[in-house]
Tab-separated table of N, CA, C and O in Angstrom:
chain	number	residue	atom	x	y	z
A	1	MET	N	2.517	2.787	-18.320
A	1	MET	CA	2.181	1.998	-17.407
A	1	MET	C	0.474	3.463	-17.041
A	1	MET	O	1.371	4.474	-17.200
A	2	THR	N	-0.204	3.194	-17.309
A	2	THR	CA	-1.315	4.534	-17.296
A	2	THR	C	-2.143	4.792	-15.959
A	2	THR	O	-1.530	3.761	-14.545
A	3	ARG	N	-1.752	5.070	-15.184
A	3	ARG	CA	-2.388	6.022	-14.198
A	3	ARG	C	-3.358	5.003	-13.520
A	3	ARG	O	-4.170	4.610	-12.275
A	4	THR	N	-4.223	4.547	-14.514
A	4	THR	CA	-5.358	3.526	-14.287
A	4	THR	C	-4.555	2.366	-14.060
A	4	THR	O	-5.133	1.750	-12.363
A	5	ARG	N	-4.094	1.762	-14.170
A	5	ARG	CA	-2.809	0.638	-13.722
A	5	ARG	C	-2.137	1.108	-12.619
A	5	ARG	O	-2.247	-0.386	-11.689
A	6	LEU	N	-1.913	1.959	-12.775
A	6	LEU	CA	-1.265	2.490	-10.939
A	6	LEU	C	-1.948	2.524	-10.055
A	6	LEU	O	-1.605	1.672	-8.560
A	7	SER	N	-3.109	3.253	-10.497
A	7	SER	CA	-3.745	3.119	-9.260
A	7	SER	C	-4.200	1.402	-8.820
A	7	SER	O	-5.000	1.302	-7.655
A	8	THR	N	-4.520	0.753	-10.157
A	8	THR	CA	-5.411	-0.808	-9.096
A	8	THR	C	-4.262	-1.221	-9.004
A	8	THR	O	-4.317	-2.533	-7.720
A	9	SER	N	-2.671	-1.124	-9.456
A	9	SER	CA	-2.183	-2.209	-9.049
A	9	SER	C	-1.943	-1.929	-7.373
A	9	SER	O	-1.543	-2.899	-6.276
A	10	VAL	N	-1.819	-0.067	-6.602
A	10	VAL	CA	-1.488	0.119	-5.859
A	10	VAL	C	-2.603	-0.608	-4.211
A	10	VAL	O	-2.465	-0.328	-3.089
A	11	LEU	N	-3.749	-0.438	-4.927
A	11	LEU	CA	-4.714	-0.891	-4.290
A	11	LEU	C	-5.203	-2.041	-4.034
A	11	LEU	O	-5.064	-2.476	-2.614
A	12	ILE	N	-4.340	-2.824	-5.087
A	12	ILE	CA	-4.456	-4.359	-4.717
A	12	ILE	C	-3.595	-4.657	-4.019
A	12	ILE	O	-4.032	-5.618	-3.046
A	13	CYS	N	-2.231	-4.566	-3.975
A	13	CYS	CA	-0.994	-4.357	-2.836
A	13	CYS	C	-1.112	-3.638	-1.034
A	13	CYS	O	-1.100	-4.516	-1.121
A	14	THR	N	-2.175	-3.214	-1.333
A	14	THR	CA	-1.795	-2.513	-0.181
A	14	THR	C	-3.770	-3.654	1.331
A	14	THR	O	-3.067	-3.619	1.677
A	15	ILE	N	-4.015	-3.954	-0.585
A	15	ILE	CA	-5.255	-4.517	0.458
A	15	ILE	C	-4.222	-5.781	0.598
A	15	ILE	O	-4.909	-6.798	1.974
A	16	ALA	N	-3.699	-6.918	-0.346
A	16	ALA	CA	-3.049	-7.791	-0.136
A	16	ALA	C	-2.254	-7.028	1.638
A	16	ALA	O	-2.281	-7.771	2.250
A	17	TYR	N	-1.197	-6.510	1.847
A	17	TYR	CA	-0.655	-6.510	2.305
A	17	TYR	C	-1.363	-6.002	4.053
A	17	TYR	O	-0.696	-6.460	4.886
A	18	LEU	N	-2.685	-5.825	4.227
A	18	LEU	CA	-3.731	-5.372	5.221
A	18	LEU	C	-3.670	-6.707	5.672
A	18	LEU	O	-4.419	-6.935	6.780
A	19	ALA	N	-4.150	-6.981	4.687
A	19	ALA	CA	-4.721	-8.554	4.750
A	19	ALA	C	-3.881	-10.005	4.960
A	19	ALA	O	-4.683	-10.072	6.580
A	20	THR	N	-2.727	-9.843	5.309
A	20	THR	CA	-1.452	-10.997	5.299
A	20	THR	C	-1.276	-10.352	6.781
A	20	THR	O	-0.973	-10.957	7.466
A	21	THR	N	-1.207	-8.707	7.030
A	21	THR	CA	-1.020	-8.349	8.592
A	21	THR	C	-1.919	-8.594	9.167
A	21	THR	O	-1.310	-9.138	10.605
A	22	VAL	N	-3.230	-9.221	8.487
A	22	VAL	CA	-4.786	-9.276	9.871
A	22	VAL	C	-4.577	-11.138	9.638
A	22	VAL	O	-4.513	-11.359	11.295
A	23	LEU	N	-3.857	-11.795	8.552
A	23	LEU	CA	-4.278	-12.367	9.448
A	23	LEU	C	-3.136	-13.457	9.520
A	23	LEU	O	-2.925	-14.350	10.456
A	24	LEU	N	-2.249	-12.813	9.927
A	24	LEU	CA	-0.924	-13.404	10.751
A	24	LEU	C	-0.995	-12.566	12.854
A	24	LEU	O	0.029	-13.544	12.999
A	25	GLY	N	-1.846	-12.118	11.980
A	25	GLY	CA	-2.342	-11.751	14.135
A	25	GLY	C	-1.906	-10.870	14.449
A	25	GLY	O	-2.385	-10.877	15.462
A	26	ASN	N	-1.840	-10.093	13.752
A	26	ASN	CA	-1.605	-8.348	14.179
A	26	ASN	C	-3.184	-7.827	13.986
A	26	ASN	O	-2.794	-6.302	13.001
A	27	ARG	N	-3.489	-8.158	14.996
A	27	ARG	CA	-5.647	-7.811	14.981
A	27	ARG	C	-5.880	-6.617	15.983
A	27	ARG	O	-5.566	-6.673	17.126
A	28	PRO	N	-6.103	-5.108	15.082
A	28	PRO	CA	-5.934	-4.264	15.551
A	28	PRO	C	-7.562	-4.496	17.082
A	28	PRO	O	-8.598	-4.507	16.123
A	29	GLU	N	-7.294	-4.148	18.440
A	29	GLU	CA	-8.247	-4.390	19.301
A	29	GLU	C	-8.701	-3.080	19.548
A	29	GLU	O	-10.094	-3.086	20.214
A	30	SER	N	-7.872	-1.930	19.801
A	30	SER	CA	-8.833	-0.519	20.736
A	30	SER	C	-7.764	0.473	19.121
A	30	SER	O	-8.237	0.472	18.077
A	31	GLU	N	-8.832	1.184	19.275
A	31	GLU	CA	-9.379	2.847	18.517
A	31	GLU	C	-7.887	2.757	17.874
A	31	GLU	O	-7.506	3.387	17.170
A	32	ALA	N	-7.309	3.247	19.309
A	32	ALA	CA	-5.758	3.153	18.521
A	32	ALA	C	-4.601	2.744	17.305
A	32	ALA	O	-4.523	2.791	16.650
A	33	ASP	N	-4.814	1.343	18.184
A	33	ASP	CA	-4.453	0.266	16.881
A	33	ASP	C	-5.023	0.575	15.866
A	33	ASP	O	-4.204	0.194	14.811
A	34	TRP	N	-6.155	0.827	15.513
A	34	TRP	CA	-6.417	1.166	14.372
A	34	TRP	C	-6.717	1.578	13.625
A	34	TRP	O	-6.289	2.357	12.227
A	35	VAL	N	-6.135	3.080	14.136
A	35	VAL	CA	-5.636	4.511	13.184
A	35	VAL	C	-4.043	3.714	12.904
A	35	VAL	O	-3.790	4.100	12.558
A	36	ARG	N	-3.717	3.621	13.893
A	36	ARG	CA	-2.196	3.135	13.612
A	36	ARG	C	-2.672	1.903	12.063
A	36	ARG	O	-1.234	1.762	11.407
A	37	PHE	N	-2.720	0.898	12.310
A	37	PHE	CA	-3.835	-0.299	11.245
A	37	PHE	C	-3.235	1.140	10.005
A	37	PHE	O	-3.167	1.157	8.718
A	38	ALA	N	-4.483	2.252	10.185
A	38	ALA	CA	-4.664	2.889	9.108
A	38	ALA	C	-3.748	3.017	8.308
A	38	ALA	O	-3.174	3.518	7.095
A	39	VAL	N	-3.155	3.581	9.663
A	39	VAL	CA	-1.750	4.767	8.900
A	39	VAL	C	-0.924	4.159	8.143
A	39	VAL	O	0.041	4.330	7.488
A	40	SER	N	-0.362	2.745	8.060
A	40	SER	CA	0.512	2.045	7.897
A	40	SER	C	-0.140	1.680	6.709
A	40	SER	O	0.689	1.790	6.186
A	41	GLY	N	-1.452	1.350	6.339
A	41	GLY	CA	-1.914	0.999	5.092
A	41	GLY	C	-1.665	2.086	4.275
A	41	GLY	O	-1.208	2.209	2.381
A	42	VAL	N	-1.764	3.369	4.727
A	42	VAL	CA	-2.006	4.663	3.820
A	42	VAL	C	-0.229	5.175	3.055
A	42	VAL	O	-0.224	5.268	2.355
A	43	LEU	N	0.405	4.737	3.994
A	43	LEU	CA	2.083	5.163	4.033
A	43	LEU	C	2.765	3.751	3.580
A	43	LEU	O	3.578	4.195	2.072
A	44	PHE	N	2.008	2.516	3.032
A	44	PHE	CA	2.754	1.743	2.622
A	44	PHE	C	2.294	1.900	1.141
A	44	PHE	O	2.826	1.413	0.207
A	45	ALA	N	1.045	1.695	0.382
A	45	ALA	CA	0.332	2.830	-0.616
A	45	ALA	C	0.635	3.633	-1.290
A	45	ALA	O	1.325	3.455	-2.272
A	46	MET	N	1.576	4.746	-0.570
A	46	MET	CA	2.292	5.882	-1.118
A	46	MET	C	3.859	5.426	-0.761
A	46	MET	O	3.979	5.998	-2.601
A	47	LEU	N	4.511	4.840	-0.338
A	47	LEU	CA	5.865	4.300	-0.939
A	47	LEU	C	5.618	3.345	-2.101
A	47	LEU	O	6.860	2.944	-2.549
A	48	PHE	N	4.911	2.684	-2.204
A	48	PHE	CA	4.847	1.495	-3.348
A	48	PHE	C	4.292	2.149	-3.995
A	48	PHE	O	4.814	1.855	-5.550
A	49	ALA	N	3.189	3.414	-4.247
A	49	ALA	CA	3.309	4.065	-5.747
A	49	ALA	C	4.566	4.754	-5.805
A	49	ALA	O	4.579	5.093	-7.082
A	50	ALA	N	5.453	4.962	-5.215
A	50	ALA	CA	6.233	5.943	-5.411
A	50	ALA	C	7.350	5.781	-6.118
A	50	ALA	O	8.063	5.923	-7.029
A	51	GLY	N	7.636	3.430	-5.391
A	51	GLY	CA	8.582	3.186	-5.896
A	51	GLY	C	7.996	2.736	-7.417
A	51	GLY	O	8.979	3.051	-8.190
A	52	LEU	N	6.901	2.417	-7.770
A	52	LEU	CA	6.073	2.189	-9.132
A	52	LEU	C	6.670	3.460	-9.648
A	52	LEU	O	6.932	3.457	-11.152
A	53	LEU	N	6.437	4.250	-9.549
A	53	LEU	CA	6.953	5.731	-10.747
A	53	LEU	C	8.299	5.528	-10.596
A	53	LEU	O	9.054	6.064	-11.857
A	54	LEU	N	9.218	5.663	-9.839
A	54	LEU	CA	10.992	5.374	-10.178
A	54	LEU	C	10.909	4.398	-10.614
A	54	LEU	O	11.263	4.636	-11.740
A	55	LEU	N	10.244	3.661	-11.345
A	55	LEU	CA	10.282	2.137	-11.769
A	55	LEU	C	10.293	2.276	-13.334
A	55	LEU	O	11.178	2.410	-14.393
A	56	LEU	N	9.183	3.244	-12.999
A	56	LEU	CA	8.670	3.136	-14.926
A	56	LEU	C	9.355	4.766	-14.787
A	56	LEU	O	9.617	4.924	-16.643
A	57	ARG	N	9.835	5.888	-14.224
A	57	ARG	CA	10.935	6.851	-14.354
A	57	ARG	C	12.168	6.021	-15.461
A	57	ARG	O	13.170	6.732	-16.855
A	58	LEU	N	12.408	5.611	-14.572
A	58	LEU	CA	13.804	5.110	-15.249
A	58	LEU	C	13.662	3.667	-16.278
A	58	LEU	O	14.819	3.051	-17.472
A	59	ALA	N	12.656	3.056	-16.454
A	59	ALA	CA	12.452	2.049	-17.560
A	59	ALA	C	12.531	2.997	-18.999
A	59	ALA	O	12.278	2.310	-19.749
A	60	ARG	N	11.497	4.564	-18.679
A	60	ARG	CA	11.322	4.941	-20.084
A	60	ARG	C	12.803	5.902	-20.527
A	60	ARG	O	13.001	5.393	-21.974
A	61	ARG	N	13.806	5.361	-19.195
A	61	ARG	CA	15.233	6.261	-19.444
A	61	ARG	C	15.891	5.273	-20.974
A	61	ARG	O	15.932	4.084	-20.853
């Protein structure tokens, strides 16, 4: 998997995660909620990317 495909996968999954969060009724109302929402999206993207990189390394072995 190239870095472009990895970035695309992380971007799509992060958008899907944040959209699902909003559609299920967890809509940010105050400024603090928006910050928490953005931080959770960044954290999700970082963990998802780390998981994909770990899987790639294990698959190469």
